[in-house]
XYZ file of C-alpha atoms in Angstrom:
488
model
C 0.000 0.000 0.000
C 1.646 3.143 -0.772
C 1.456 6.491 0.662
C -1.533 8.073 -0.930
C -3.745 4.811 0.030
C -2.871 5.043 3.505
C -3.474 8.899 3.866
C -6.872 7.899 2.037
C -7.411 5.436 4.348
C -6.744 7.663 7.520
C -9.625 10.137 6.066
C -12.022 7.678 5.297
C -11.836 6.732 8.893
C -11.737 9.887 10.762
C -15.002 10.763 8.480
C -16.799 7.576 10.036
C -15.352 8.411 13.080
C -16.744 11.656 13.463
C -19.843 11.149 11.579
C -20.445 8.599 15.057
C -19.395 11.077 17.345
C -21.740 13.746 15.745
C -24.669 11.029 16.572
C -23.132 10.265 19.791
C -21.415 12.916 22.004
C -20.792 11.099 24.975
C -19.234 7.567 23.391
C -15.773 7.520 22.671
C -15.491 6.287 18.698
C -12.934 5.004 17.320
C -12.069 2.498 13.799
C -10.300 -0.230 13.169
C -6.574 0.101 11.598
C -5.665 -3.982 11.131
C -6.720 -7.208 12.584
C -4.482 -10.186 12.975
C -5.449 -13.168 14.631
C -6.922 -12.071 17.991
C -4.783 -9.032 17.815
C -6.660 -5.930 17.134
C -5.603 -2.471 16.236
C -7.774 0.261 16.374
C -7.172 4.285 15.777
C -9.193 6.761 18.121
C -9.637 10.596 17.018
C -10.691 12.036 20.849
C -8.523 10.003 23.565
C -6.982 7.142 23.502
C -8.582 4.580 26.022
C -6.476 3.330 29.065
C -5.006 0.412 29.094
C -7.294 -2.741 30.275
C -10.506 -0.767 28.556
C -12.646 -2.922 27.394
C -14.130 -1.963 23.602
C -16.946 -3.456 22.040
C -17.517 -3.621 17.966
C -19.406 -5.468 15.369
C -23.244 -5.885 15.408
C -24.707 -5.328 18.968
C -21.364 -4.859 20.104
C -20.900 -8.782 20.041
C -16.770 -8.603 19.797
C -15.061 -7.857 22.760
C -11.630 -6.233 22.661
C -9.198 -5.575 25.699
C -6.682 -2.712 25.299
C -3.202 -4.141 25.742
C -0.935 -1.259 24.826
C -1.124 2.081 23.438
C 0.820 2.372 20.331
C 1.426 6.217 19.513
C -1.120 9.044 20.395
C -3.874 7.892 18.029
C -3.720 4.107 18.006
C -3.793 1.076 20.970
C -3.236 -2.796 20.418
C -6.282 -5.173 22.216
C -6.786 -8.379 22.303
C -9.844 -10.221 21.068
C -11.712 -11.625 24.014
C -14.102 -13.330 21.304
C -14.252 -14.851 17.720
C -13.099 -11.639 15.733
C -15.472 -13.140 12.139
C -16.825 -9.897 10.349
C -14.233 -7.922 11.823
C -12.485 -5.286 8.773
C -10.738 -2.589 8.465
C -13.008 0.895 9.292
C -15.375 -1.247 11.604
C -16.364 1.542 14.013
C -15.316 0.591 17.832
C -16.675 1.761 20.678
C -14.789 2.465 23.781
C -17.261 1.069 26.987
C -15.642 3.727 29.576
C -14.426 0.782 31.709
C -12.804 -2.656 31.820
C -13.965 -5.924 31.974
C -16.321 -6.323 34.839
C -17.884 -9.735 36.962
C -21.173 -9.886 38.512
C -21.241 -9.842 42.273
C -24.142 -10.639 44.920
C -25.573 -13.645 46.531
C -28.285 -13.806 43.182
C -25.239 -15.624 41.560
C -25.071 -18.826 44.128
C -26.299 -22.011 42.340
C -25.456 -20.124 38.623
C -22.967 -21.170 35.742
C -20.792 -17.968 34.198
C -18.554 -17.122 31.516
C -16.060 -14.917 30.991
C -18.134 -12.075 30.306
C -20.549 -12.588 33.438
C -23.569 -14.209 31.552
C -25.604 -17.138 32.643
C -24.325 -20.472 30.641
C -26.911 -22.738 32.422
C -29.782 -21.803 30.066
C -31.366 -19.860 33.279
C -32.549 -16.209 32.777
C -29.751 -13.883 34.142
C -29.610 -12.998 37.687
C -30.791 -9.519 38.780
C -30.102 -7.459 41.501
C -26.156 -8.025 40.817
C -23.676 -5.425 41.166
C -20.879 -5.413 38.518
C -16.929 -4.762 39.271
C -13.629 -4.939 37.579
C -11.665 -7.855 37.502
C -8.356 -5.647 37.732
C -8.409 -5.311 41.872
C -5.078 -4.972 44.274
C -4.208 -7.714 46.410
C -5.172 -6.966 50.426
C -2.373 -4.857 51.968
C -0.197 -6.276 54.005
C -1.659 -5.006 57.067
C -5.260 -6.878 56.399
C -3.693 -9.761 56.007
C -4.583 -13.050 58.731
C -1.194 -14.685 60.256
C -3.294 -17.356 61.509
C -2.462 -21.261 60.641
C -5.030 -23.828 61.150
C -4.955 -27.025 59.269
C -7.994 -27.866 56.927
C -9.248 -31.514 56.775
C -10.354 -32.771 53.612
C -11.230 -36.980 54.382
C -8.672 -37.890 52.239
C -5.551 -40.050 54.094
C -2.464 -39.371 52.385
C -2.956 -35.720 52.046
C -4.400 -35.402 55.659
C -1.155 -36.864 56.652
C 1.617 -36.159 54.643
C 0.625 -33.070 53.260
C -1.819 -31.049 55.389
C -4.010 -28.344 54.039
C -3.730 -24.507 55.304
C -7.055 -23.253 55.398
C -6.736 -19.655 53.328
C -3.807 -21.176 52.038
C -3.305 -22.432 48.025
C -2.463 -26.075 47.322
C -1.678 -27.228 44.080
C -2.387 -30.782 42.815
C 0.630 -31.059 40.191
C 0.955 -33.900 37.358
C 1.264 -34.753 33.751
C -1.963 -35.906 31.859
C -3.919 -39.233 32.779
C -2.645 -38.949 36.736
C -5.713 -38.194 38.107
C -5.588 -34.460 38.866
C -9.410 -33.734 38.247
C -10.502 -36.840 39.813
C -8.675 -35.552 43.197
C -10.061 -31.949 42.696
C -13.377 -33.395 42.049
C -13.198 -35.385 45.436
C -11.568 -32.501 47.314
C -14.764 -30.400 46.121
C -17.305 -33.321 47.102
C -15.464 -33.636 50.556
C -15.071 -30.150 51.410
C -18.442 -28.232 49.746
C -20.314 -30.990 52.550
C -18.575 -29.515 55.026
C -17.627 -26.444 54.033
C -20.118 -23.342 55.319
C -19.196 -20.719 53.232
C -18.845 -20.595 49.578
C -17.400 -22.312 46.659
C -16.202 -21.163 43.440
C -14.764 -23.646 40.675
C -12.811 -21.895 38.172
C -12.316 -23.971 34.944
C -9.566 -22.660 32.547
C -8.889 -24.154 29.033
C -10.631 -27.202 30.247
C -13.143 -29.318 28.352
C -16.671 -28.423 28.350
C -17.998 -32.052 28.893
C -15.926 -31.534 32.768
C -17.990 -28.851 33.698
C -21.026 -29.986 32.618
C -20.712 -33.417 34.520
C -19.328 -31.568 37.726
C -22.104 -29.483 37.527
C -24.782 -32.373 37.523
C -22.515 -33.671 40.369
C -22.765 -30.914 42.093
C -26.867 -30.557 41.579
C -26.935 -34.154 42.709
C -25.171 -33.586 45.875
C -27.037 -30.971 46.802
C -24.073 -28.598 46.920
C -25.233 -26.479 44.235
C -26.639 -23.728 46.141
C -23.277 -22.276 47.240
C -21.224 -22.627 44.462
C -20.399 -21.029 41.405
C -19.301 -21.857 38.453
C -17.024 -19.602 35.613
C -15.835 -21.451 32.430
C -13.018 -20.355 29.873
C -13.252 -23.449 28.020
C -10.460 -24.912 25.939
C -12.200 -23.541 22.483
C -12.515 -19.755 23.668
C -9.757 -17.106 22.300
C -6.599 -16.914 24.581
C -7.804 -13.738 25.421
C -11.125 -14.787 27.096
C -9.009 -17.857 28.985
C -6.450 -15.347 30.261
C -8.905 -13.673 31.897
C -11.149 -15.970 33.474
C -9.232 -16.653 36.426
C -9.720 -12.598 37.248
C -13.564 -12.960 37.349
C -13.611 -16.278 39.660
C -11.464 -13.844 41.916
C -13.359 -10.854 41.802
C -16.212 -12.857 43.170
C -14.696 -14.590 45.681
C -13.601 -11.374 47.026
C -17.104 -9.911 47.071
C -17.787 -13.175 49.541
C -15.119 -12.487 51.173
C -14.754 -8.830 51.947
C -18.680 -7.780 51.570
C -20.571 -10.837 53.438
C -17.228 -11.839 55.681
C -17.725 -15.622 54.241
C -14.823 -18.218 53.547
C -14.723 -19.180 50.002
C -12.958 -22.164 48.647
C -11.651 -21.543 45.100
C -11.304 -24.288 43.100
C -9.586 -23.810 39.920
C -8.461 -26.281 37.402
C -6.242 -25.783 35.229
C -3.915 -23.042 36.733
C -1.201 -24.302 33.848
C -3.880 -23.053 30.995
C -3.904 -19.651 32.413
C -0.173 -19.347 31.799
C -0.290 -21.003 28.399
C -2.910 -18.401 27.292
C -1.276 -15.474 28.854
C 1.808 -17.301 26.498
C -0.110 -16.960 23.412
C -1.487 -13.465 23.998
C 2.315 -12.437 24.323
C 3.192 -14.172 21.448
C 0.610 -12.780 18.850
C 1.269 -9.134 20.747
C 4.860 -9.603 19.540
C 6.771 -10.310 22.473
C 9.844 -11.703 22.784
C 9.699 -15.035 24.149
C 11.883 -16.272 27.411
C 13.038 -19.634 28.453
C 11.234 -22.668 26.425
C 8.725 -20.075 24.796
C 7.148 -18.775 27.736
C 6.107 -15.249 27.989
C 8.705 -12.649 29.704
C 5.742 -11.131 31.690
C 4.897 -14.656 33.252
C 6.207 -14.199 36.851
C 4.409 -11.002 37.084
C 1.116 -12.522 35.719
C 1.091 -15.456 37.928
C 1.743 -12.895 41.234
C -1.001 -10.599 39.957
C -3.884 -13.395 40.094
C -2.113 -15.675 43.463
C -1.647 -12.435 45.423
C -5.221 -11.563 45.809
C -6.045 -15.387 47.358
C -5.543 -14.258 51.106
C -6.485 -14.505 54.400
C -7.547 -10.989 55.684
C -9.672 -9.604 58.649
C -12.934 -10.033 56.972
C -12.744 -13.475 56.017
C -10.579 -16.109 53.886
C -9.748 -17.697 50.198
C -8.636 -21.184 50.416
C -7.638 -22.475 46.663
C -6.804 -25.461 45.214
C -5.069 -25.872 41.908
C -4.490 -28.212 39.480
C -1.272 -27.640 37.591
C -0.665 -29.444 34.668
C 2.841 -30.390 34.216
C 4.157 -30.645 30.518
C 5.887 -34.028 29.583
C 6.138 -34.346 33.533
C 9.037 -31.680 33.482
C 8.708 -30.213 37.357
C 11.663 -27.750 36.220
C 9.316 -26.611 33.486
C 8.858 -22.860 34.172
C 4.973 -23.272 34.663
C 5.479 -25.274 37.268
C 8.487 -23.778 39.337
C 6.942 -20.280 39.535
C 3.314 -21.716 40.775
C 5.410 -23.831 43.068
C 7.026 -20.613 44.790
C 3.275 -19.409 45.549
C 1.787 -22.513 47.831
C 1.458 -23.636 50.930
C 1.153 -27.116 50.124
C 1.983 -29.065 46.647
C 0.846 -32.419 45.863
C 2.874 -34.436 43.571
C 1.016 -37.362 41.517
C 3.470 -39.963 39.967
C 2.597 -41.461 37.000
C 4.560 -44.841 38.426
C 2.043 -44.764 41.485
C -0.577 -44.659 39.225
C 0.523 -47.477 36.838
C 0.704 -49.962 40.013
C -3.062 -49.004 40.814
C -2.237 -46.752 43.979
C -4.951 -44.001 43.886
C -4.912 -41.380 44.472
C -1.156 -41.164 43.179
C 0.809 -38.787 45.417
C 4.073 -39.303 45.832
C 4.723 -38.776 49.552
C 8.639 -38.069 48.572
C 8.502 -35.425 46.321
C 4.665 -33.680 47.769
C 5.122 -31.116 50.540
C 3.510 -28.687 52.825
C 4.660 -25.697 54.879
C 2.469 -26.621 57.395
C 4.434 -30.136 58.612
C 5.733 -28.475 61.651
C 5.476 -29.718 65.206
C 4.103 -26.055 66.159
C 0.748 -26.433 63.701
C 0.220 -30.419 63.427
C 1.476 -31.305 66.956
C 3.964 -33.826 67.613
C 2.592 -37.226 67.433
C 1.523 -36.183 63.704
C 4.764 -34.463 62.712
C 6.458 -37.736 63.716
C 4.347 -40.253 62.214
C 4.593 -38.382 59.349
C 8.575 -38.458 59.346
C 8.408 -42.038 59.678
C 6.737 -42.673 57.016
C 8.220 -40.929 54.932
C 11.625 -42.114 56.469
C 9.820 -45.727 55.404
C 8.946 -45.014 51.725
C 12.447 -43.496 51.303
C 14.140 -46.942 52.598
C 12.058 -49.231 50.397
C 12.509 -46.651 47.549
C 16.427 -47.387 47.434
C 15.794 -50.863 48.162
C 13.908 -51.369 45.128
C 16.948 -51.874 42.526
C 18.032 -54.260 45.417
C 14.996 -56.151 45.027
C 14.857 -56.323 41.264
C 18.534 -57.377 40.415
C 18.964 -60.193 43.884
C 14.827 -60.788 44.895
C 13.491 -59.776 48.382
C 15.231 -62.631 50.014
C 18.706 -61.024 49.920
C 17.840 -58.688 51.976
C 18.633 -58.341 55.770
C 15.998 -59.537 58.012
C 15.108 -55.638 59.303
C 15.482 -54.605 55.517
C 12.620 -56.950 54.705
C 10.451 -55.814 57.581
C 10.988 -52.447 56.286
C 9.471 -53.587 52.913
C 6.550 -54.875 54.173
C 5.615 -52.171 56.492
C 6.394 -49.829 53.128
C 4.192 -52.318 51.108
C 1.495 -52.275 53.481
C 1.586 -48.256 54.051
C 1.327 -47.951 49.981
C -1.881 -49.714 50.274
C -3.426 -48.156 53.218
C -2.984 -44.856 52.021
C -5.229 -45.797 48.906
C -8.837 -44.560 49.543
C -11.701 -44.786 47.109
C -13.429 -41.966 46.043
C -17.052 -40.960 46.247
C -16.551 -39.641 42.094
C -15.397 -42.771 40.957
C -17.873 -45.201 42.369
C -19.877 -46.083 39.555
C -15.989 -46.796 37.536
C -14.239 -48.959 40.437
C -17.282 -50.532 41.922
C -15.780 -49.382 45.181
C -17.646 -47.116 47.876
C -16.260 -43.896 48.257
C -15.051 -43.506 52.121
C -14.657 -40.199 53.977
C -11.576 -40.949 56.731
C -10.896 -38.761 59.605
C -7.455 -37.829 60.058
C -7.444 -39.515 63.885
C -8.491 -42.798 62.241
C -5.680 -42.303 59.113
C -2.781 -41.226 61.870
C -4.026 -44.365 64.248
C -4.190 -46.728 61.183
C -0.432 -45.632 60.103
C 0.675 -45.933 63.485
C -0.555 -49.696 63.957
C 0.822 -50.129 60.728
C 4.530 -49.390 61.188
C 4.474 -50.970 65.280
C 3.831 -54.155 62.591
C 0.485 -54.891 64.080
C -0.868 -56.000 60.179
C 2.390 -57.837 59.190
C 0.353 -61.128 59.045
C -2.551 -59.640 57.119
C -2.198 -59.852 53.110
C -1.258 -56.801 51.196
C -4.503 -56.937 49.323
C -6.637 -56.476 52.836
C -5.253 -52.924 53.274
C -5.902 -51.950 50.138
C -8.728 -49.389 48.880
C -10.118 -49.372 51.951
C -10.933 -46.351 54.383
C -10.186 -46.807 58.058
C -7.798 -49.826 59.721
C -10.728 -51.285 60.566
C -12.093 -52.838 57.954
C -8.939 -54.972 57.103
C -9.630 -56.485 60.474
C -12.941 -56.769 59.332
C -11.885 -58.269 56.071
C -9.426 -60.978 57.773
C -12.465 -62.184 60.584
C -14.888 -62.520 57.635
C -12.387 -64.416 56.165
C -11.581 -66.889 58.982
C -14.960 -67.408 59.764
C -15.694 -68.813 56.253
């Protein structure tokens, strides 16, 4: 195009610009300059919008941009938060006055969202909602809660070996096929039952057919009327999946700040939100750092963890799955959302080959709050030993596989079996899976999961078979299993 056309083209859109802004005073007009991809550039006569504005174009306003950048004094750079079909050169855009906003109020308990705040549940949309921005600051410093309290969630080897912070973040970390949603799913069937305040489950880049089966779980369970739901699903513009993880948060933070409720945030798959903020850098034009990722991400990642915190008014417990590329944990994903929890469960794709579900590793999971001063000392120390256990049978494997268990030293093999047998007790099945194992889900205390590992390494079970300690939920129903057994 030479110089001529694109003077040409500058008039022809300041006419249609101002030909709008004669009709419309108050709106803030301005025209498209080039589309690419998602990427959007648009020139404005009058101001330029801030950055994070949120302009609407097409018919009815249906395409959603978000100002990025602002490229000189005329023209800014947005992403496309929709499907940007019928979008051209000299389409008039319309600058809303604000960004991106969520709906907030108890009217949107039981409801299904997107992105953009409307109902995706085929319900009429709520009313008497107020709307915010999804751009808030985390809680200062001085609001925040120093409190630690463990939170109980039924399950045995994360009771144990990695206990929950309520208000803290956990992250359920794995590569695909390990069983990360069928944990979160459990987590959110254990803990919405006892759980008083409210839930939100934040699915991003996920698969639709998920979120419509957890919500039917949900309805079933009878949890539905304090949860809510926000999808970015996997077939959305990177744009809209970047920032669904903002709206989840803005209305967990109307629970928590406005009606001084605890809110669990549930959010699966925290690894999507980085790989979409990747490809909005990428088609922006951004360098790329280590292994492709964006240069921003650290920053990004801070911006959305920061705000889940414990303040005065009430707290935001999370739980994450994080979804770890060709199970690389020194992926970059995966360290920096590492560096923001206070617990991270590891599944092992080994573990879950040999049937062990769920499949955390107890070795490589951790939690900051395994300290005498918060779990007490008879838990700290059970939980050393059996950790101390797994680590021993761990090196004793290649032992085992080259010479065969009978090589070993008499206290090696007692080691082994009380390993063996701790493997299997800490298998639990799980209310979500019922109708797929045939197994009934069990809820386990963490008394009866600390007394049953206890028994277990003082070698009370070592004349009970493996198999009687497996998928079951307290100790007592392997002794249940071996009278049944001897009275037949």
């Amino acid at each position: 195009m030479d110089t001529s056309e694109v003077k040409r083209c500058d008039a022809t859109m300041r006419g249609v610009v101002k030909g709008h802004m004669e009709n419309n005073n108050s709106s803030n007009l301005g025209s498209v300059v080039s589309v690419r991809g998602s990427i959007v550039d648009i020139r404005f006569e009058k101001y330029l919008p801030p950055i994070y504005s949120l302009l609407r174009a097409g018919k009815d306003g249906r395409i959603a941009i978000e100002v990025l950048t602002q490229l000189d004094s005329y023209r800014v750079r947005g992403i496309a938060l929709t499907p940007t079909e019928g979008l051209s050169r000299g389409t008039v855009v319309e600058d809303t006055g604000g960004p991106l906003k969520a709906p907030v109020g108890r009217e949107i308990l039981s409801r299904m969202f997107d992105v953009f705040g409307n109902p995706i549940d085929h319900r009429a949309p709520p009313s008497n909602v107020q709307w915010r921005t999804i751009h808030q600051p985390p809680p200062p410093l001085i609001r925040r809660s120093t409190r630690s309290e463990i939170f109980e969630t039924g399950i045995k080897a994360i009771d144990v070996l990695v206990p929950l912070e309520r208000g803290g973040k956990a992250g359920l970390f794995g590569g695909a096929g390990v069983g990360k949603t069928v944990l979160l799913t459990e987590m959110i069937h254990n803990v919405v039952r006892q759980q008083r305040g409210v839930s939100i489950f934040c699915g991003i880049g996920e698969r639709c057919r998920e979120g419509e089966e957890l919500y039917r779980d949900m309805k079933e369970a009878g949890v539905l009327p304090n949860t809510v739901m926000v999808f970015g699903q996997m077939n959305e513009p990177p744009g809209a999946r970047f920032r669904v993880g903002h709206v989840a948060l803005t209305m967990a933070e109307y629970f928590r700040d406005d009606e001084h409720r605890d809110v669990l945030l549930l959010i699966d798959n925290i690894f999507r939100f980085i790989q979409a903020g990747s490809e909005v850098s990428g088609m922006m034009g951004q360098m790329p750092s280590r292994l492709g990722y964006q240069p921003t991400m650290g920053t990004e990642l801070s911006e959305l963890e920061e705000r889940i915190s414990n303040t005065d008014a009430g707290a935001i417990m999370s739980i994450q799955a994080v979804y770890v590329p060709a199970d690389d944990f020194t992926d970059p994903a995966a360290v920096h959302t590492f560096s923001h929890l206070s617990a991270s469960i590891v599944l092992s794709r080994k573990r879950a080959s040999e049937g062990l579900y769920p499949a955390i590793d107890p070795l490589q999971s951790n939690s900051k709050m395994s300290t005498p001063g918060i779990i007490g000392e008879r838990h700290y120390r059970l939980a050393q030993e059996i950790r101390q256990t797994l680590a021993q049978y761990a090196e004793l494997k290649d032992i085992i596989s080259m010479l065969g268990l009978e090589q070993l030293s008499k206290e090696d093999r007692n080691v082994v079996a009380r390993a063996r047998r701790l493997e299997r007790f800490l298998t639990q099945p799980f209310f979500t899976t019922e109708q797929f194992t045939g197994f009934k889900g069990k809820f386990v205390s963490l008394s009866d999961a600390l007394d049953g590992c206890e028994r277990i390494l003082h070698d009370e079970f070592k004349d009970y078979p493996e198999s009687d300690l497996y998928m079951i939920g307290t100790i007592d129903e392997a002794i249940a299993k071996k009278s049944s057994r001897d009275q037949t």
